[in-house]
Tab-separated table of C-alpha atoms in Angstrom:
chain	number	residue	atom	x	y	z
A	1	MET	CA	15.460	108.266	96.108
A	2	GLY	CA	17.553	106.030	93.619
A	3	MET	CA	20.706	107.239	95.323
A	4	LYS	CA	19.882	104.887	98.270
A	5	GLY	CA	21.448	101.948	96.309
A	6	LYS	CA	24.881	103.260	96.789
A	7	VAL	CA	27.205	101.419	99.275
A	8	ALA	CA	28.080	103.524	102.342
A	9	LEU	CA	31.963	104.268	102.209
A	10	GLY	CA	32.558	104.741	105.974
A	11	ALA	CA	31.129	102.901	108.840
A	12	VAL	CA	29.183	100.173	106.998
A	13	VAL	CA	26.703	98.081	109.100
A	14	GLY	CA	27.969	94.550	108.723
A	15	VAL	CA	31.645	95.299	108.319
A	16	VAL	CA	34.057	95.120	111.340
A	17	VAL	CA	37.134	97.308	111.352
A	18	ILE	CA	40.100	95.246	112.746
A	19	GLY	CA	42.188	97.363	115.240
A	20	VAL	CA	42.082	100.962	116.312
A	21	VAL	CA	42.468	103.725	113.706
A	22	SER	CA	45.047	106.458	114.392
A	23	ALA	CA	43.598	109.707	115.613
A	24	ASN	CA	45.755	111.487	113.095
A	25	ALA	CA	44.220	109.717	110.183
A	26	GLY	CA	41.000	110.730	108.300
A	27	ASN	CA	41.589	113.951	106.228
A	28	ASN	CA	38.417	112.556	104.128
A	29	GLY	CA	36.184	112.777	107.287
A	30	ASP	CA	35.393	115.216	109.858
A	31	GLY	CA	37.421	118.348	110.144
A	32	GLY	CA	37.546	117.626	113.893
A	33	THR	CA	34.677	120.246	114.770
A	34	SER	CA	32.071	117.570	115.994
A	35	GLY	CA	33.801	116.251	119.014
A	36	GLY	CA	31.181	117.746	121.175
A	37	THR	CA	27.733	118.362	119.732
A	38	ASP	CA	24.733	120.363	120.242
A	39	LYS	CA	23.509	123.434	121.739
A	40	GLY	CA	20.195	121.625	122.527
A	41	SER	CA	19.911	118.949	119.888
A	42	SER	CA	20.112	115.946	122.050
A	43	ALA	CA	16.925	114.679	123.607
A	44	SER	CA	18.094	115.507	127.000
A	45	ALA	CA	19.242	119.065	126.015
A	46	GLU	CA	15.886	119.630	124.420
A	47	ARG	CA	14.123	118.578	127.538
A	48	GLU	CA	16.322	121.023	129.607
A	49	ALA	CA	15.616	123.831	127.155
A	50	GLY	CA	11.986	123.133	127.238
A	51	GLY	CA	11.855	123.384	130.956
A	52	LYS	CA	13.361	126.911	130.784
A	53	LYS	CA	11.149	128.276	127.939
A	54	GLY	CA	8.801	129.738	130.309
A	55	THR	CA	11.466	132.096	131.686
A	56	ARG	CA	12.040	133.660	128.381
A	57	ASN	CA	10.134	136.604	127.192
A	58	ALA	CA	8.203	136.265	123.878
A	59	LYS	CA	10.688	138.527	122.086
A	60	ASP	CA	13.677	136.242	123.077
A	61	THR	CA	11.813	133.077	122.250
A	62	GLY	CA	10.809	134.476	118.771
A	63	LYS	CA	14.459	135.263	117.860
A	64	ALA	CA	15.535	131.782	118.897
A	65	GLU	CA	12.966	130.356	116.813
A	66	VAL	CA	13.772	132.425	113.869
A	67	ALA	CA	17.655	131.449	114.256
A	68	GLU	CA	16.658	127.736	114.536
A	69	LYS	CA	14.671	127.962	111.290
A	70	LYS	CA	17.389	129.440	109.372
A	71	ALA	CA	19.948	126.715	110.397
A	72	ALA	CA	17.606	123.912	109.384
A	73	VAL	CA	18.312	121.790	106.358
A	74	ALA	CA	15.448	120.059	104.661
A	75	GLY	CA	15.416	116.296	104.799
A	76	ASP	CA	15.085	115.976	100.890
A	77	GLY	CA	17.288	117.836	98.298
A	78	ASP	CA	20.665	118.485	97.062
A	79	PHE	CA	22.413	121.388	98.928
A	80	GLN	CA	25.567	123.253	97.736
A	81	VAL	CA	28.007	123.756	100.486
A	82	GLY	CA	28.634	127.439	101.151
A	83	SER	CA	25.483	128.653	99.651
A	84	ASP	CA	22.664	126.302	100.378
A	85	ILE	CA	24.248	124.790	103.538
A	86	LYS	CA	27.029	126.043	105.761
A	87	PRO	CA	29.901	123.731	106.815
A	88	GLY	CA	29.118	122.288	110.264
A	89	THR	CA	27.577	119.398	111.971
A	90	TYR	CA	24.068	118.540	111.620
A	91	ARG	CA	21.532	116.150	113.200
A	92	THR	CA	18.457	114.379	112.049
A	93	THR	CA	16.097	112.339	114.255
A	94	GLY	CA	12.978	110.225	114.226
A	95	ASN	CA	13.786	108.267	110.954
A	96	SER	CA	12.088	105.002	111.697
A	97	ASP	CA	12.059	102.953	108.338
A	98	GLY	CA	15.798	103.031	107.297
A	99	MET	CA	14.864	105.044	104.155
A	100	CYS	CA	16.651	108.157	105.111
A	101	TYR	CA	19.863	108.364	103.031
A	102	TRP	CA	22.580	111.257	103.126
A	103	GLU	CA	25.606	111.778	101.197
A	104	ARG	CA	28.664	114.277	101.209
A	105	ALA	CA	30.246	114.718	97.839
A	106	LYS	CA	33.301	116.387	96.326
A	107	ASP	CA	31.407	117.270	93.010
A	108	ALA	CA	27.902	117.135	91.535
A	109	SER	CA	28.747	114.465	88.814
A	110	GLY	CA	26.679	111.977	90.669
A	111	GLU	CA	29.451	109.222	90.074
A	112	MET	CA	30.653	106.909	92.777
A	113	ASP	CA	34.042	108.561	92.756
A	114	SER	CA	32.396	111.792	93.868
A	115	LEU	CA	31.466	110.218	97.193
A	116	LEU	CA	33.299	111.324	100.442
A	117	ALA	CA	30.844	109.617	102.883
A	118	ASN	CA	27.305	108.444	102.937
A	119	ASP	CA	24.853	106.350	105.220
A	120	ASN	CA	21.341	105.046	105.400
A	121	VAL	CA	19.922	105.952	108.707
A	122	THR	CA	17.356	104.432	111.123
A	123	GLY	CA	16.802	106.704	114.211
A	124	THR	CA	19.268	109.519	114.761
A	125	SER	CA	22.264	110.582	112.705
A	126	TYR	CA	24.903	113.302	112.874
A	127	VAL	CA	27.019	114.326	109.887
A	128	THR	CA	29.719	116.825	109.664
A	129	VAL	CA	29.743	118.929	106.455
A	130	LYS	CA	33.254	120.167	105.758
A	131	ALA	CA	34.086	123.469	103.987
A	132	THR	CA	35.841	121.453	101.246
A	133	ASP	CA	32.830	119.498	100.435
A	134	LYS	CA	30.870	120.635	97.511
A	135	LEU	CA	27.517	118.984	97.811
A	136	PHE	CA	25.325	117.525	100.626
A	137	LYS	CA	22.352	115.175	99.587
A	138	SER	CA	19.634	114.034	101.824
A	139	SER	CA	16.621	111.772	100.683
A	140	GLY	CA	13.713	110.537	102.795
A	141	CYS	CA	15.159	112.014	105.989
A	142	ASN	CA	13.660	114.208	108.650
A	143	ASP	CA	14.813	117.760	108.561
A	144	TRP	CA	18.331	118.366	109.805
A	145	GLU	CA	19.280	120.864	112.572
A	146	ALA	CA	22.567	122.486	113.065
A	147	VAL	CA	24.356	121.703	116.292
A	148	GLY	CA	27.013	123.221	118.375
A	149	LYS	CA	30.413	122.085	119.208
A	150	LYS	CA	30.005	121.765	122.858
A	151	ALA	CA	28.124	119.029	124.654
A	152	GLN	CA	25.230	120.081	126.878
A	153	GLY	CA	22.203	118.448	128.576
A	154	SER	CA	21.771	115.367	131.016
A	155	PRO	CA	23.028	112.346	129.171
A	156	ALA	CA	21.131	109.014	129.371
A	157	ALA	CA	22.346	105.816	130.946
A	158	ARG	CA	20.118	103.695	128.559
A	159	ILE	CA	20.632	103.610	124.835
A	160	PRO	CA	17.791	102.255	122.484
A	161	GLY	CA	19.462	99.523	120.464
A	162	ASP	CA	18.049	100.543	117.193
A	163	GLY	CA	18.426	104.205	117.786
A	164	GLY	CA	21.105	105.185	115.444
A	165	MET	CA	23.875	107.607	116.460
A	166	PHE	CA	24.320	109.487	119.800
A	167	ALA	CA	26.658	112.211	120.975
A	168	VAL	CA	28.737	111.049	123.940
A	169	GLY	CA	28.370	113.592	126.915
A	170	ALA	CA	25.357	115.118	125.426
A	171	ASP	CA	22.862	112.370	124.445
A	172	ILE	CA	24.424	109.387	126.378
A	173	ALA	CA	26.967	109.295	129.260
A	174	PRO	CA	30.362	107.546	128.832
A	175	GLY	CA	30.706	104.216	130.716
A	176	THR	CA	30.409	100.420	130.245
A	177	TYR	CA	27.157	99.182	128.377
A	178	LYS	CA	25.528	95.849	127.995
A	179	SER	CA	23.122	94.616	125.383
A	180	THR	CA	21.704	91.141	125.836
A	181	GLY	CA	19.468	88.768	123.624
A	182	ASN	CA	21.010	89.503	120.173
A	183	THR	CA	20.286	86.540	118.177
A	184	ASP	CA	21.154	86.880	114.474
A	185	ASP	CA	24.359	89.028	114.042
A	186	SER	CA	22.398	92.031	112.884
A	187	CYS	CA	23.472	93.986	116.070
A	188	TYR	CA	26.042	96.392	114.926
A	189	TRP	CA	27.842	98.903	117.248
A	190	GLU	CA	30.445	101.545	116.611
A	191	ARG	CA	32.603	104.134	118.615
A	192	ALA	CA	33.498	107.065	116.627
A	193	LYS	CA	36.006	109.957	117.019
A	194	ASP	CA	33.947	112.431	114.732
A	195	ALA	CA	30.948	112.529	112.535
A	196	GLY	CA	32.750	112.398	109.182
A	197	HIS	CA	31.773	108.919	108.608
A	198	SER	CA	34.958	107.883	106.958
A	199	VAL	CA	36.696	104.557	107.854
A	200	GLU	CA	39.236	106.792	109.701
A	201	SER	CA	36.403	108.046	111.939
A	202	ILE	CA	35.949	104.657	113.509
A	203	LEU	CA	37.600	103.848	116.770
A	204	ALA	CA	36.051	100.423	117.251
A	205	ASN	CA	33.069	98.375	116.063
A	206	ASP	CA	31.679	95.089	115.925
A	207	ASN	CA	28.803	92.820	114.841
A	208	VAL	CA	27.213	90.862	117.801
A	209	ASN	CA	25.402	87.499	118.270
A	210	GLY	CA	24.284	87.193	121.960
A	211	THR	CA	25.498	89.619	124.498
A	212	ALA	CA	27.445	92.693	123.665
A	213	VAL	CA	29.707	94.846	126.324
A	214	VAL	CA	31.343	98.007	125.129
A	215	ARG	CA	33.218	100.596	127.049
A	216	ILE	CA	32.241	104.102	125.689
A	217	SER	CA	35.127	106.579	126.594
A	218	ALA	CA	34.478	110.180	127.539
A	219	SER	CA	36.999	111.081	124.704
A	220	ASP	CA	34.609	109.294	122.173
A	221	ALA	CA	32.516	111.634	120.236
A	222	TYR	CA	29.756	109.342	118.970
A	223	PHE	CA	28.243	105.992	119.543
A	224	LYS	CA	26.310	104.184	116.902
A	225	THR	CA	23.975	101.306	117.372
A	226	ASN	CA	21.676	99.415	114.967
A	227	GLY	CA	19.799	96.237	114.999
A	228	CYS	CA	20.672	95.581	118.709
A	229	LYS	CA	18.618	95.127	121.759
A	230	ASP	CA	18.621	98.127	124.132
A	231	TRP	CA	21.822	98.959	126.018
A	232	LYS	CA	22.111	99.475	129.764
A	233	LYS	CA	24.731	101.308	131.469
A	234	THR	CA	26.572	98.863	133.922
A	235	GLY	CA	29.572	100.645	135.137
C-alpha cells in the first residue's frame, strides 16, 4: 500500500497535455492491442451475456466460468509477467475510494526508474500489460479480468462523471458529450488511443471548471473521466 505515494507517469489527473500526440509515438505504452476491448467486460456486454445465459447448457456455462477464473488477476499482489500474468489488456471495476493503485514495471527493484506506467483508480480502469514488462503490481483494487481485443455490447450514451475509464464502442458510444456544473477545476477528462497509460497514449485531455464539451471519436480506444458531473451525449 505504500506504493500509492508514487506519482503517475502517464495520464496524471490535474495535468493537461498540450496538443495532440502522434499516433506513432508511445513505445513505452500499449503494444496496440487494446484498441477494442472486451469479450463481455463492459457493463453493457455483461448485461447482454447475462440475458443469454439461460440458453447455455450447464456444461458450457461451467467451462466459461472456469476459463474466466483462470484469466482473473487478484486485486492485491505483485505479478511476474509471463508466469503469474499473461500479456494482454485487463479491467477492474467498482473501485469506489480512490485507493486502487496499479503499476507496470520493467524490473522488480521498486525504484522510480523501474516504473513504466501507473495510476490511482476510482471506478473502472483498463491497463495493457506488455510482453516486455517484467512486473505488474496491484494494491487495493478489485480483481482484474482479461478482456478481448474486439469491442462488444450496447454502448451507453451517458457516462458517470467519476466513473474512471471506459472503452469506446463497448462501454460508451462515440459522439459529442456535455458535462455541466463543474465548480472547482477537479473535473478531468482524457481521450486515449490505448491502455498503456504513457503520455504518448493521450490524444487529448483537459481540466474543467464549469461546462465541458468533448467529442469522442469512434477511432478513440478509451475515455477517462474523474471528478466531473455526469456526461450526456448531445450529438
